[in-house]
Coordinates of C-alpha atoms in Angstrom, one line a residue:
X1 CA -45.7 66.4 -5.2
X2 CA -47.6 63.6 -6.1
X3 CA -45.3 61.8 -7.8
X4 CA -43.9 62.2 -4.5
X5 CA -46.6 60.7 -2.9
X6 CA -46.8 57.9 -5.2
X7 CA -43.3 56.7 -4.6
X8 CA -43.7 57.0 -0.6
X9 CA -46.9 54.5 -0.5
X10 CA -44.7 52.0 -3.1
X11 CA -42.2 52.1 -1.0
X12 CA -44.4 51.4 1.8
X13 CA -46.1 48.7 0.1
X14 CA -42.8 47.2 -1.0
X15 CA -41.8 47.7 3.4
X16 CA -45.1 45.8 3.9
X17 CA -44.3 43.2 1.2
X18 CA -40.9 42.3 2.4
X19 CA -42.0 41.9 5.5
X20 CA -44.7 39.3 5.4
X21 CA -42.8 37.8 2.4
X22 CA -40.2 37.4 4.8
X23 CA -41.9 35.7 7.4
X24 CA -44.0 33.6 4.6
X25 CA -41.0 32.1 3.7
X26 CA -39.6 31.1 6.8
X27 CA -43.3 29.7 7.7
X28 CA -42.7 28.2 3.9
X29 CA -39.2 26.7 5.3
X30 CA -40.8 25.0 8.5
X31 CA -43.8 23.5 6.3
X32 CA -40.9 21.9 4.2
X33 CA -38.5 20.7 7.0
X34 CA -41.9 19.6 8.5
X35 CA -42.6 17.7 5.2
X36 CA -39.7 16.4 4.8
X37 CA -39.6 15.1 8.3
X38 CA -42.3 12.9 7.9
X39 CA -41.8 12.0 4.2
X40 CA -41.7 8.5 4.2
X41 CA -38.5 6.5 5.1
X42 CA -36.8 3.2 5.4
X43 CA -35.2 2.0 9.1
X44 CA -35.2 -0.9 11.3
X45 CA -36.3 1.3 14.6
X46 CA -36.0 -1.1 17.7
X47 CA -39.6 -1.8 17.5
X48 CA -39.3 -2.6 13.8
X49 CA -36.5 -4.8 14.5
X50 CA -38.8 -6.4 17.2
X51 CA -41.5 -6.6 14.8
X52 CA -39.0 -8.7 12.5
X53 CA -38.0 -10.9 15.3
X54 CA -41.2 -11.7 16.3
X55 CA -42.2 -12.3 12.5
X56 CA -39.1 -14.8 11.7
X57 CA -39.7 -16.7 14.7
X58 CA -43.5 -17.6 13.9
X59 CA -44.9 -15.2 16.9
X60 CA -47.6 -14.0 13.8
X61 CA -49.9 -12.5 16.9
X62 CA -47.3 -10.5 18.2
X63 CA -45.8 -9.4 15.2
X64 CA -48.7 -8.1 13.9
X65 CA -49.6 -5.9 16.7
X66 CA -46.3 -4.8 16.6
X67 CA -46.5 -3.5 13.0
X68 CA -50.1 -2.4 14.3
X69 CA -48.6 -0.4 16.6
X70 CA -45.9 1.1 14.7
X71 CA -48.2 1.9 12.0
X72 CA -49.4 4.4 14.2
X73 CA -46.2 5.6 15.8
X74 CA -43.8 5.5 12.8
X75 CA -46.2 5.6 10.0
X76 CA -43.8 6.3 7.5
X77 CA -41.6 4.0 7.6
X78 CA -41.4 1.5 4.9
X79 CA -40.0 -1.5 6.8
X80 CA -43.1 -2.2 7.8
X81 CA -44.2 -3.3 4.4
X82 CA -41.2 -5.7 4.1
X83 CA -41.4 -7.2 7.9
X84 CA -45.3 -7.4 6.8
X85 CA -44.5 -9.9 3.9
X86 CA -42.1 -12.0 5.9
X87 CA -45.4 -13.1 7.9
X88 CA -47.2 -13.7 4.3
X89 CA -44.1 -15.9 3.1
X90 CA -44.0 -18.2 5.9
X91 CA -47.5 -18.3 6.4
X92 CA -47.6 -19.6 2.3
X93 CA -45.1 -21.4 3.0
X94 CA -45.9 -23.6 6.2
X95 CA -49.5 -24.2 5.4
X96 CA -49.4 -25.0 1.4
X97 CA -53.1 -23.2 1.3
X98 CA -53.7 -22.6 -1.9
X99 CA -57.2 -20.8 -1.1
X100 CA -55.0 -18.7 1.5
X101 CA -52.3 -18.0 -1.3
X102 CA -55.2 -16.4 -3.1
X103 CA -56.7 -14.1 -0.3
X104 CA -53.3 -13.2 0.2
X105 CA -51.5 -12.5 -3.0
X106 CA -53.0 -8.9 -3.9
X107 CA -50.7 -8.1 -0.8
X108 CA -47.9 -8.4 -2.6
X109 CA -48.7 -5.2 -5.1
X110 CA -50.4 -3.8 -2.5
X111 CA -46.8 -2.9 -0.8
X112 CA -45.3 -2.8 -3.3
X113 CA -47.0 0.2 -4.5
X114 CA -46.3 1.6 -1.1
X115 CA -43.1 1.5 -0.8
X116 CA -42.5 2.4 -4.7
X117 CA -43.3 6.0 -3.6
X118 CA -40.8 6.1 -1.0
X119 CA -36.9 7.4 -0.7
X120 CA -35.0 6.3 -4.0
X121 CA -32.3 7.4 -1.9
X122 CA -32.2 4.7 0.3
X123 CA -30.7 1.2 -0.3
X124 CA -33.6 -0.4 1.0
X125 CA -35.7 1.1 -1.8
X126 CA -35.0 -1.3 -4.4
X127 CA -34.4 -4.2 -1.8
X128 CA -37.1 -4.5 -0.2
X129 CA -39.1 -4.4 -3.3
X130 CA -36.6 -7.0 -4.5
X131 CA -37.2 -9.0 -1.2
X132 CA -40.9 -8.9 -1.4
X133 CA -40.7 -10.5 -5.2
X134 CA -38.3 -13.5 -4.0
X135 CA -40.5 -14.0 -1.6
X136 CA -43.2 -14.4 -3.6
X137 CA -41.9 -16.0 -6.3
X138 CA -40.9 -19.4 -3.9
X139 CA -44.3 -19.0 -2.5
X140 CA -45.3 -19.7 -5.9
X141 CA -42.9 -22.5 -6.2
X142 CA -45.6 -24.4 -3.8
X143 CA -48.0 -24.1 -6.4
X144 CA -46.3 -24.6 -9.6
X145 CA -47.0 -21.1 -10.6
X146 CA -43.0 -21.7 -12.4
X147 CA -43.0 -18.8 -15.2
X148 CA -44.1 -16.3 -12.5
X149 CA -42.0 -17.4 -10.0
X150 CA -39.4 -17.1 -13.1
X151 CA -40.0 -13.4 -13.6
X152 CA -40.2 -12.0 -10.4
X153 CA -37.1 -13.8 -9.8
X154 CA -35.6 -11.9 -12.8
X155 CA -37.3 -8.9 -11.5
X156 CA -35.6 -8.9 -8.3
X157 CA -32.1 -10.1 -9.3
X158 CA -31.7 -7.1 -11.7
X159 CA -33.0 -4.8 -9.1
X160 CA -30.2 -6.2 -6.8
X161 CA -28.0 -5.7 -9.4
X162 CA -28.8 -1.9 -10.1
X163 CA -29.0 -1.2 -6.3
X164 CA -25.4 -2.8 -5.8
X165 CA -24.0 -0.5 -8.5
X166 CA -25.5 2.1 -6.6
X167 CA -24.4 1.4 -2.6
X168 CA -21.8 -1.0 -3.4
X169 CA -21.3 -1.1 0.7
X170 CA -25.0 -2.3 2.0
X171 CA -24.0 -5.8 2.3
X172 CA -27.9 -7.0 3.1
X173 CA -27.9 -7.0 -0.4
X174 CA -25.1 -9.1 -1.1
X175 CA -27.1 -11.7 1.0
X176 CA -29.6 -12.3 -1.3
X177 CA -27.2 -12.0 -4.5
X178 CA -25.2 -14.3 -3.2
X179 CA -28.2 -17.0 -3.0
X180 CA -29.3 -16.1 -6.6
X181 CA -25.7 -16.5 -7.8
X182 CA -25.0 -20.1 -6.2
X183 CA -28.3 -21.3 -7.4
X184 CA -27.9 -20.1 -10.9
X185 CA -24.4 -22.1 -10.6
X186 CA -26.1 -25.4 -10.4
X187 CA -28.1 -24.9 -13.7
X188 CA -26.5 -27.5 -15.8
X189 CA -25.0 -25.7 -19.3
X190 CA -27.8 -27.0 -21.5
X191 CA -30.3 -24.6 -19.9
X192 CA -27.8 -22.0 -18.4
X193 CA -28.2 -20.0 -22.1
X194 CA -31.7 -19.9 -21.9
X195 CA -32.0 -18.1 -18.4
X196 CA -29.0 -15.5 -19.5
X197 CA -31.2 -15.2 -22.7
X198 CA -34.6 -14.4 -20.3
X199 CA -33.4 -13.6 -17.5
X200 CA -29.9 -12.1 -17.8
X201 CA -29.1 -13.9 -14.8
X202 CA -25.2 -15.5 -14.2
X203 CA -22.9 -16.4 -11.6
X204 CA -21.2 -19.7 -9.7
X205 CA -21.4 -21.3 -6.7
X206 CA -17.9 -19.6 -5.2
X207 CA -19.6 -16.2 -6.6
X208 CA -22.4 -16.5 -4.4
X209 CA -20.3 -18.5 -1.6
X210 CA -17.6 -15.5 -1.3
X211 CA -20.4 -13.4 -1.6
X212 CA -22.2 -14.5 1.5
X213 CA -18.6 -14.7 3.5
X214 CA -18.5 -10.7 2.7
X215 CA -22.0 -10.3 4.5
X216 CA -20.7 -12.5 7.4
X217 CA -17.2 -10.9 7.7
X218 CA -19.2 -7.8 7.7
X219 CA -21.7 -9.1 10.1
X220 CA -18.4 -10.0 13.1
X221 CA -17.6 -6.4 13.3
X222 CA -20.9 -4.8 13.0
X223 CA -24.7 -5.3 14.2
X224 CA -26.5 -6.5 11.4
X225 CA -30.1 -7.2 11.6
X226 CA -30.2 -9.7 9.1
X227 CA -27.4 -11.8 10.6
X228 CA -28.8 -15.3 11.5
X229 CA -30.5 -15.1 8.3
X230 CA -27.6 -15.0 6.9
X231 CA -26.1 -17.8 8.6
X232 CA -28.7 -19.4 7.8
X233 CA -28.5 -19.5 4.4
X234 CA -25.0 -19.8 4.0
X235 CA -25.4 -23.4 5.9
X236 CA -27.8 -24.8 3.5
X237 CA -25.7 -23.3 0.9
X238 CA -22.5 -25.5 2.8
X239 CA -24.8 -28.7 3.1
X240 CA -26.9 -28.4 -0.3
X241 CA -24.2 -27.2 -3.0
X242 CA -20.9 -27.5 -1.4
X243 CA -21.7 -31.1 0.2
X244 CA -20.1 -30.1 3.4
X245 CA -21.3 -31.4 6.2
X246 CA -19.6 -30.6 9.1
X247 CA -19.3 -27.4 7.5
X248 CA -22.6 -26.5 7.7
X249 CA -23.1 -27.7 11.2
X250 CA -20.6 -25.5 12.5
X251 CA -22.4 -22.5 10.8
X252 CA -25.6 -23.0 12.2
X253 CA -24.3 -24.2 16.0
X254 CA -22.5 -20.4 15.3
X255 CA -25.6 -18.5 14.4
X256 CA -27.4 -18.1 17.9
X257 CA -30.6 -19.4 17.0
X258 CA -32.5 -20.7 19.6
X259 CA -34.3 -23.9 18.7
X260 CA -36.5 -23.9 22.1
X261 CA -37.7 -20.5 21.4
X262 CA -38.5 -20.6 17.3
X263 CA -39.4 -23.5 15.7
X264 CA -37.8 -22.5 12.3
X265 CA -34.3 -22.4 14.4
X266 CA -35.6 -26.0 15.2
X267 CA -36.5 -26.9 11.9
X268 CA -33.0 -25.8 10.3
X269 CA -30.6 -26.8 13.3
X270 CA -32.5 -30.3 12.7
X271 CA -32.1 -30.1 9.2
X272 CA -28.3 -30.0 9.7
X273 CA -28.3 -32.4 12.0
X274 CA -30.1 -35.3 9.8
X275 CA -27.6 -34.5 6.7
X276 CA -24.8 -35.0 9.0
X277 CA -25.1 -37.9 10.8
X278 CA -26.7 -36.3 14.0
X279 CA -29.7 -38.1 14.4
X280 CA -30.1 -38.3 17.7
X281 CA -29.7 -34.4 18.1
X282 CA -32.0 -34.1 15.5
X283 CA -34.6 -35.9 17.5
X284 CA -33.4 -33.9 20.6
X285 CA -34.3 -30.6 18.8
X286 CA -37.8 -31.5 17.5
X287 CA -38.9 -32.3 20.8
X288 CA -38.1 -29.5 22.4
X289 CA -39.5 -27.0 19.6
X290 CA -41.5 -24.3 21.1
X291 CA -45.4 -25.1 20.5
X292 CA -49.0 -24.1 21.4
X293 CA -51.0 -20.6 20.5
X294 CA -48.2 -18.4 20.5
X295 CA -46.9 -19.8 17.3
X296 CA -48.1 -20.2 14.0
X297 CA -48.6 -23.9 13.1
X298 CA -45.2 -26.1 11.8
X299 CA -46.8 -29.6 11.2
X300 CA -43.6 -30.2 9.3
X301 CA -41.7 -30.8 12.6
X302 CA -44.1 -33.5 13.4
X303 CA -43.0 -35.2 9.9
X304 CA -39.3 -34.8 10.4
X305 CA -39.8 -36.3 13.6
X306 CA -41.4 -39.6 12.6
X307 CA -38.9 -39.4 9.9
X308 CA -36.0 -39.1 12.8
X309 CA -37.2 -42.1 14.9
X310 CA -37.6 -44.3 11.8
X311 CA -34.0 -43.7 11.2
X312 CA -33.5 -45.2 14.8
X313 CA -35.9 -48.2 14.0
X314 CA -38.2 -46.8 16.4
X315 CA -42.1 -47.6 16.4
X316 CA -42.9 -44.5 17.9
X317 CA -42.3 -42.9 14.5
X318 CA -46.2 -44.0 13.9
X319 CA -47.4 -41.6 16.4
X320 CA -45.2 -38.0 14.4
X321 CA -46.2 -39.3 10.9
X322 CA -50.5 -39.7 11.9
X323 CA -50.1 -36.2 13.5
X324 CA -48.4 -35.1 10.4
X325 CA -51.2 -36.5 8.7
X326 CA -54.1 -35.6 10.9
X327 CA -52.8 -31.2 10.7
X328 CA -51.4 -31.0 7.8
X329 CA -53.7 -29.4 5.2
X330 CA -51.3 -28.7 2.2
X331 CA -50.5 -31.3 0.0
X332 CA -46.9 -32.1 -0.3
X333 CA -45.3 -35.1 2.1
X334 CA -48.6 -36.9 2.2
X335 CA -48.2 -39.4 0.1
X336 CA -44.3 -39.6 1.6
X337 CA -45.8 -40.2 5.1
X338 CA -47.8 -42.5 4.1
X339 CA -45.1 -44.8 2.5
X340 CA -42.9 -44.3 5.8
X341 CA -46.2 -45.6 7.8
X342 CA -45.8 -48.7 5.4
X343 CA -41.9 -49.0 5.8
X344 CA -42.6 -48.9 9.7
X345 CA -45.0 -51.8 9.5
X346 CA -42.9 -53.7 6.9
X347 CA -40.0 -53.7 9.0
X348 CA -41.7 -54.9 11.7
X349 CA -42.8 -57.9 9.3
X350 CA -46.2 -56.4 9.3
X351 CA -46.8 -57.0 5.4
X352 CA -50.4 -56.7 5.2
X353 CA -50.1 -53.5 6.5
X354 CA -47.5 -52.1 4.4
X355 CA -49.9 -53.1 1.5
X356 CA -52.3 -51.1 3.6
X357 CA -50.9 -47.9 3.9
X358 CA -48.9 -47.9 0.5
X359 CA -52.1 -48.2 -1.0
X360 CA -52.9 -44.7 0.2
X361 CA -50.1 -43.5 -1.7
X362 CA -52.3 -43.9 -4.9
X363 CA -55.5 -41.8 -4.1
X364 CA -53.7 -38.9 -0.7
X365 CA -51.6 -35.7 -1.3
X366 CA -50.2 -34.6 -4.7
X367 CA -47.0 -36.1 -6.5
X368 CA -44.8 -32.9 -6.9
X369 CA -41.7 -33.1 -5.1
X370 CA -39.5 -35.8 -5.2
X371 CA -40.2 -37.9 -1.9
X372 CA -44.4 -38.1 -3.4
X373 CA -43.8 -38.6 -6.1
X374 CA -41.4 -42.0 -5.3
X375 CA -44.0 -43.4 -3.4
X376 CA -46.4 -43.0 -5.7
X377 CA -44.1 -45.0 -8.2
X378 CA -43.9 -47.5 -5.5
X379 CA -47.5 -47.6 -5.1
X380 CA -47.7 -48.0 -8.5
X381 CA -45.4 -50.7 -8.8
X382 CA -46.9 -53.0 -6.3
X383 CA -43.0 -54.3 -5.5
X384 CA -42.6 -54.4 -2.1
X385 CA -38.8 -53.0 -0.8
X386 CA -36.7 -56.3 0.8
X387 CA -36.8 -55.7 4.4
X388 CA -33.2 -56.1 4.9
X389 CA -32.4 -53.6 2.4
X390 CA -34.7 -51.1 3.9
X391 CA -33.4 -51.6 7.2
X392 CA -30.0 -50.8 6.2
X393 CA -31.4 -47.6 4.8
X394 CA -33.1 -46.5 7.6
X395 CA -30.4 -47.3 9.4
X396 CA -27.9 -45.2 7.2
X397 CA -30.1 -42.3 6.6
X398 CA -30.1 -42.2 10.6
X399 CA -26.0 -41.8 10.8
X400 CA -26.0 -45.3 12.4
X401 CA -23.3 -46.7 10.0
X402 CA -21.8 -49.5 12.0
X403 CA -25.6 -51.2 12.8
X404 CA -26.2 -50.9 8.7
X405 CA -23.1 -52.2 7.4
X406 CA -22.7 -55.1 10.6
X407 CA -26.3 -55.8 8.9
X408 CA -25.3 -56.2 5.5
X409 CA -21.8 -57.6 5.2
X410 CA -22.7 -61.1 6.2
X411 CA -25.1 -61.1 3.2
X412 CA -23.9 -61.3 -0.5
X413 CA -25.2 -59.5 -3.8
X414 CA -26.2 -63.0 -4.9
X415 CA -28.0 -63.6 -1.9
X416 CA -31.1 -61.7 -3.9
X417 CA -33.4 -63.0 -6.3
X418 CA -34.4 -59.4 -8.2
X419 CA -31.6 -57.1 -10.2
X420 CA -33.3 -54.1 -8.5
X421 CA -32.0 -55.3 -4.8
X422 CA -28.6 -56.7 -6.0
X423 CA -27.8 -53.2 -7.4
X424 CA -29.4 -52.2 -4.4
X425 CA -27.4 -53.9 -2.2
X426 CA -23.7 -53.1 -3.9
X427 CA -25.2 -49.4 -3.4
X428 CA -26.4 -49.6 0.2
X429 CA -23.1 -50.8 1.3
X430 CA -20.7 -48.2 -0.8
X431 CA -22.6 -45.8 1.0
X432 CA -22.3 -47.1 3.9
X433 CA -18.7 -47.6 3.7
X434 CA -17.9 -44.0 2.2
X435 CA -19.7 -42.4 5.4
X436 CA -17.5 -45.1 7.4
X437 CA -14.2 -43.5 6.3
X438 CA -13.4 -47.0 4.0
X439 CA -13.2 -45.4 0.4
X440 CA -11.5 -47.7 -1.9
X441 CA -14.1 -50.0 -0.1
X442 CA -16.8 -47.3 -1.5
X443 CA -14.8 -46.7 -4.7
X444 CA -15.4 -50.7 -5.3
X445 CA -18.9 -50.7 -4.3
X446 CA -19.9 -47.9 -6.3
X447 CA -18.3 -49.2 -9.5
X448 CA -20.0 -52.5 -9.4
X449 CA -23.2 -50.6 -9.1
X450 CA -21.9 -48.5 -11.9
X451 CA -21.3 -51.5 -14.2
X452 CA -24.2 -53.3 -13.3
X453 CA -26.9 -50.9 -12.8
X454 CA -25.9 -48.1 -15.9
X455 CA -29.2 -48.9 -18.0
X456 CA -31.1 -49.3 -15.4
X457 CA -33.4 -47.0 -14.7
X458 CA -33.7 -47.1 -10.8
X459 CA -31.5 -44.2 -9.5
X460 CA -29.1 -46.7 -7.7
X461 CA -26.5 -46.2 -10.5
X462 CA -26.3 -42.7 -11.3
X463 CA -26.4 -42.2 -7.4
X464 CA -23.2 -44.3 -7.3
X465 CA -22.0 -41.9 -9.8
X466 CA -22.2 -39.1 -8.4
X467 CA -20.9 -40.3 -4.6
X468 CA -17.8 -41.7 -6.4
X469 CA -17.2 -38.7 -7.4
X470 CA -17.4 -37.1 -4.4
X471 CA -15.1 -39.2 -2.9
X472 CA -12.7 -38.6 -6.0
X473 CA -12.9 -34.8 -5.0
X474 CA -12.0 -35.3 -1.6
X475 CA -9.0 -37.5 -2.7
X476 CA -7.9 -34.6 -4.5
X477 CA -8.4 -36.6 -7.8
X478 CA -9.7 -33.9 -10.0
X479 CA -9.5 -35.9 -13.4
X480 CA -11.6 -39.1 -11.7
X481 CA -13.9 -37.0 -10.1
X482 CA -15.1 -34.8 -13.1
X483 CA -15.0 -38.4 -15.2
X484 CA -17.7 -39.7 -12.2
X485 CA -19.8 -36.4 -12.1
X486 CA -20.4 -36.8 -16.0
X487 CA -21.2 -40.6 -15.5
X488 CA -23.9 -39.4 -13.4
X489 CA -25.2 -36.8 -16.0
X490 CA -25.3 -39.1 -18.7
X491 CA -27.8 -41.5 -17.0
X492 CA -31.6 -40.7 -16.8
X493 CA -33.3 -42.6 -13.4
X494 CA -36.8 -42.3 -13.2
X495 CA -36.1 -41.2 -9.6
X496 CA -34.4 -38.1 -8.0
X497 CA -32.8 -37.6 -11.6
X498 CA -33.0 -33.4 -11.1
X499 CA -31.7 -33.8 -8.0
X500 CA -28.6 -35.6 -8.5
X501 CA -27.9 -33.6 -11.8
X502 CA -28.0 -31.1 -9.9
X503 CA -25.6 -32.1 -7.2
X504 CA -23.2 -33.5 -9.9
X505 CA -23.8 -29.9 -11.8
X506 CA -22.6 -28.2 -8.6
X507 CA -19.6 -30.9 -8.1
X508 CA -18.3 -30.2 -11.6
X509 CA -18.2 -26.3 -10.7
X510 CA -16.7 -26.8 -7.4
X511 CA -13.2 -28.7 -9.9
X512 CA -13.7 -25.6 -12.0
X513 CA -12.9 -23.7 -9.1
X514 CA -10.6 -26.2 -7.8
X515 CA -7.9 -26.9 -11.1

């Protein structure tokens, strides 16, 4: 009987025990769909996508009280992080603040810690991590920071790598490969072994070019949020590496950027538009650029401006270059406007203030990129450019071909006292005549520069070089052009020498690519 009794209040118990465990685990099933609901996540939400607009068109303001806002709304969503360190980037970027770069560079861990514990699952996982690190290291580019910039560049190339293995179809990482791939194609082969050795890193030009097409064929059929981007990149890929000009124009007139409402559409539509011959639209789209509070500060418009109406001969480059000069507080271009202040005046047969300004070349800005550090040599030098010759160049470098060759054709090489202008002037007008459409004309400019100018350290020369060969490859003479590209390697100008290696690097992959 009471064994009896036992078994009735076990059973009871066991009644009791099923039922709550019952409803325990369905309460235990809505805590996890309930977790897992708001675990953390990766999506370009509309207001995300408006934060990222906002962000990539300089509206810093609005963009952060966007990501303000959806911080509070959608506070697991990862994007935020990444949309976050576009405004970082350009912010580096624009301003050159090295104190700034400082306060702001414990960001960069900071989200990346973030987003480190959120859905592997996702192909934004390792991309945006990978995004954030390119990002970073060019910021770092600014500051000369190279070997850091160097490994989070090989940080987020083999993350691109392993997430492409995984979701071989999310072509926003393709993008970015791409990019990575035509840069590492212009490494010339005496150095390309030592960033497979470090970095691991490979690839070509038409890699990284067919790459890029992929994301834009993509990008005709379906909405893609990181389209104009995109197109963006693939132009300055055109007009940087594959030395097409027109090329590149198309692409950016076809990317829907609107230069009156975001001054970097301004800024890379202008771009374009000096490297192909469009001066005049060039000048047209800095001066309508979108300006005042709503906009983070772009002094660099006001540069490419002066730099637009000196092309045209025009004195009211003084005005663009002194407001350059006057906001500006990085350090690159100064000592560049400064020397284009000079030219002004010099053409205008103002020498004493040429000497004036050139002067400030020696002691303003810092002598890092190319453009600074030229005028500083020709600070240095104390040999004041013939005024002729610098016309012509102006002219030339404004796509105002006829005016520069009318201007020199009636002169002869002879007609100048120093080697550096004759070679100069045998340059000037094969480049001239190659943008005219007259290439044997070029062909026999270039070669007397070649011949004349080949131990000569000025860059005239290996320029010549390197254009010859360029019109070689558009002749469809393989064999002359490779010979011309190598002629340009073998010299070693004290001027824009990494430059035009790397032009002439990229020339001798495009024949690879061609034979």
């Amino acid at each position: 009987m009471a064994i009896k009794k036992i078994t009735v209040r076990y059973r009871n118990y066991f009644k009791v025990w099923v039922f709550w465990g019952s409803r325990f685990s369905v309460l235990l099933c809505l805590l996890c769909c309930q977790f897992k609901a708001t675990a953390s996540y990766f999506e370009f939400t509309p207001e995300a996508r408006q934060a990222y607009r906002q962000a990539v068109e300089l509206r810093f303001v609005e963009a952060r009280s966007s990501l303000a806002r959806l911080k509070q709304t959608q506070a697991e969503n990862l994007i935020i992080y990444h949309i976050e360190n576009y405004i970082d980037f350009f912010t580096i970027f624009l301003d050159e603040n090295e104190e700034e770069f400082r306060s702001l560079e414990d960001n960069k861990d900071r989200r990346l810690a973030i987003i480190e514990k959120g859905d592997r699952d996702s192909p934004y996982y390792l991309y945006t991590q990978a995004e954030i690190k390119l990002q970073w290291a060019l910021s770092r580019l600014k500051f000369e920071e190279y070997v850091t910039a160097f490994m989070e560049v090989r940080s987020a190339y083999k993350m691109l790598i392993r997430n492409q293995r995984r979701f071989p179809d999310f072509v926003a990482n393709k993008k970015s490969l791409g990019i990575l791939h035509a840069l590492v194609g212009t490494i010339p082969d005496s150095y390309r072994w030592g960033v497979k050795l470090l970095g691991g890193m490979d690839g070509s030009i038409g890699q990284g070019r067919k790459e890029i097409e992929e994301v834009l064929s993509y990008a005709d059929r379906n909405e893609f949020i990181f389209e104009e981007e995109t197109r963006v990149l693939y132009a300055l890929l055109m007009l940087h590496l594959e030395n097409q000009q027109e090329a590149a124009w198309e692409i950016v007139n076809s990317a829907k950027l609107n230069p009156e409402a975001n001054p970097l559409a301004a800024f890379v539509l202008a771009n374009v538009a000096m490297h192909s011959g469009r001066n005049q639209e060039a000048i047209r789209l800095l001066e309508r650029s979108p300006k005042g509070r709503a906009y983070h500060p772009f002094p660099y418009l006001d540069y490419m401006l002066g730099l637009t109406k000196l092309y045209e001969l025009d004195a009211t480059a003084e005005l663009h270059f002194k407001q350059y000069l006057k906001a500006f507080r990085g350090r690159n271009y100064i000592k560049e406007s400064y020397q284009k202040l000079a030219w002004l005046y010099l053409i205008q047969g103002k020498e004493a203030e040429y000497r004036r300004y050139i002067k400030q070349c020696l002691t303003k800005g810092a002598a890092v990129i190319g453009g600074d550090k030229q005028a500083l040599k020709e600070a240095e030098s104390e040999e004041m450019p013939h005024p002729d010759l610098l016309r012509a160049r102006l002219l030339f470098d404004g796509g105002n071909y006829r005016r520069a060759y009318d201007l020199l054709i009636q002169r002869q090489s002879s007609d100048f006292a120093a080697i550096r202008h004759q070679l100069e002037y045998t340059y000037r007008l094969g480049r001239i005549s190659h943008r005219l459409g007259r290439s044997t004309e070029a062909i026999n400019f270039y070669k007397q520069t070649l011949q004349n100018g080949r131990e000569n350290k000025l860059y005239f020369a290996c320029n010549a070089a390197l254009q010859m060969g360029l019109v070689y490859e558009s002749k469809s003479e393989l064999v002359k052009a490779r010979q011309a590209y190598q002629a340009c390697l073998s010299m070693r100008p004290r001027e824009y020498q990494n430059s035009l290696h790397q032009k002439a690097k990229a020339g001798l992959n495009r024949l690879k690519d061609k034979s």
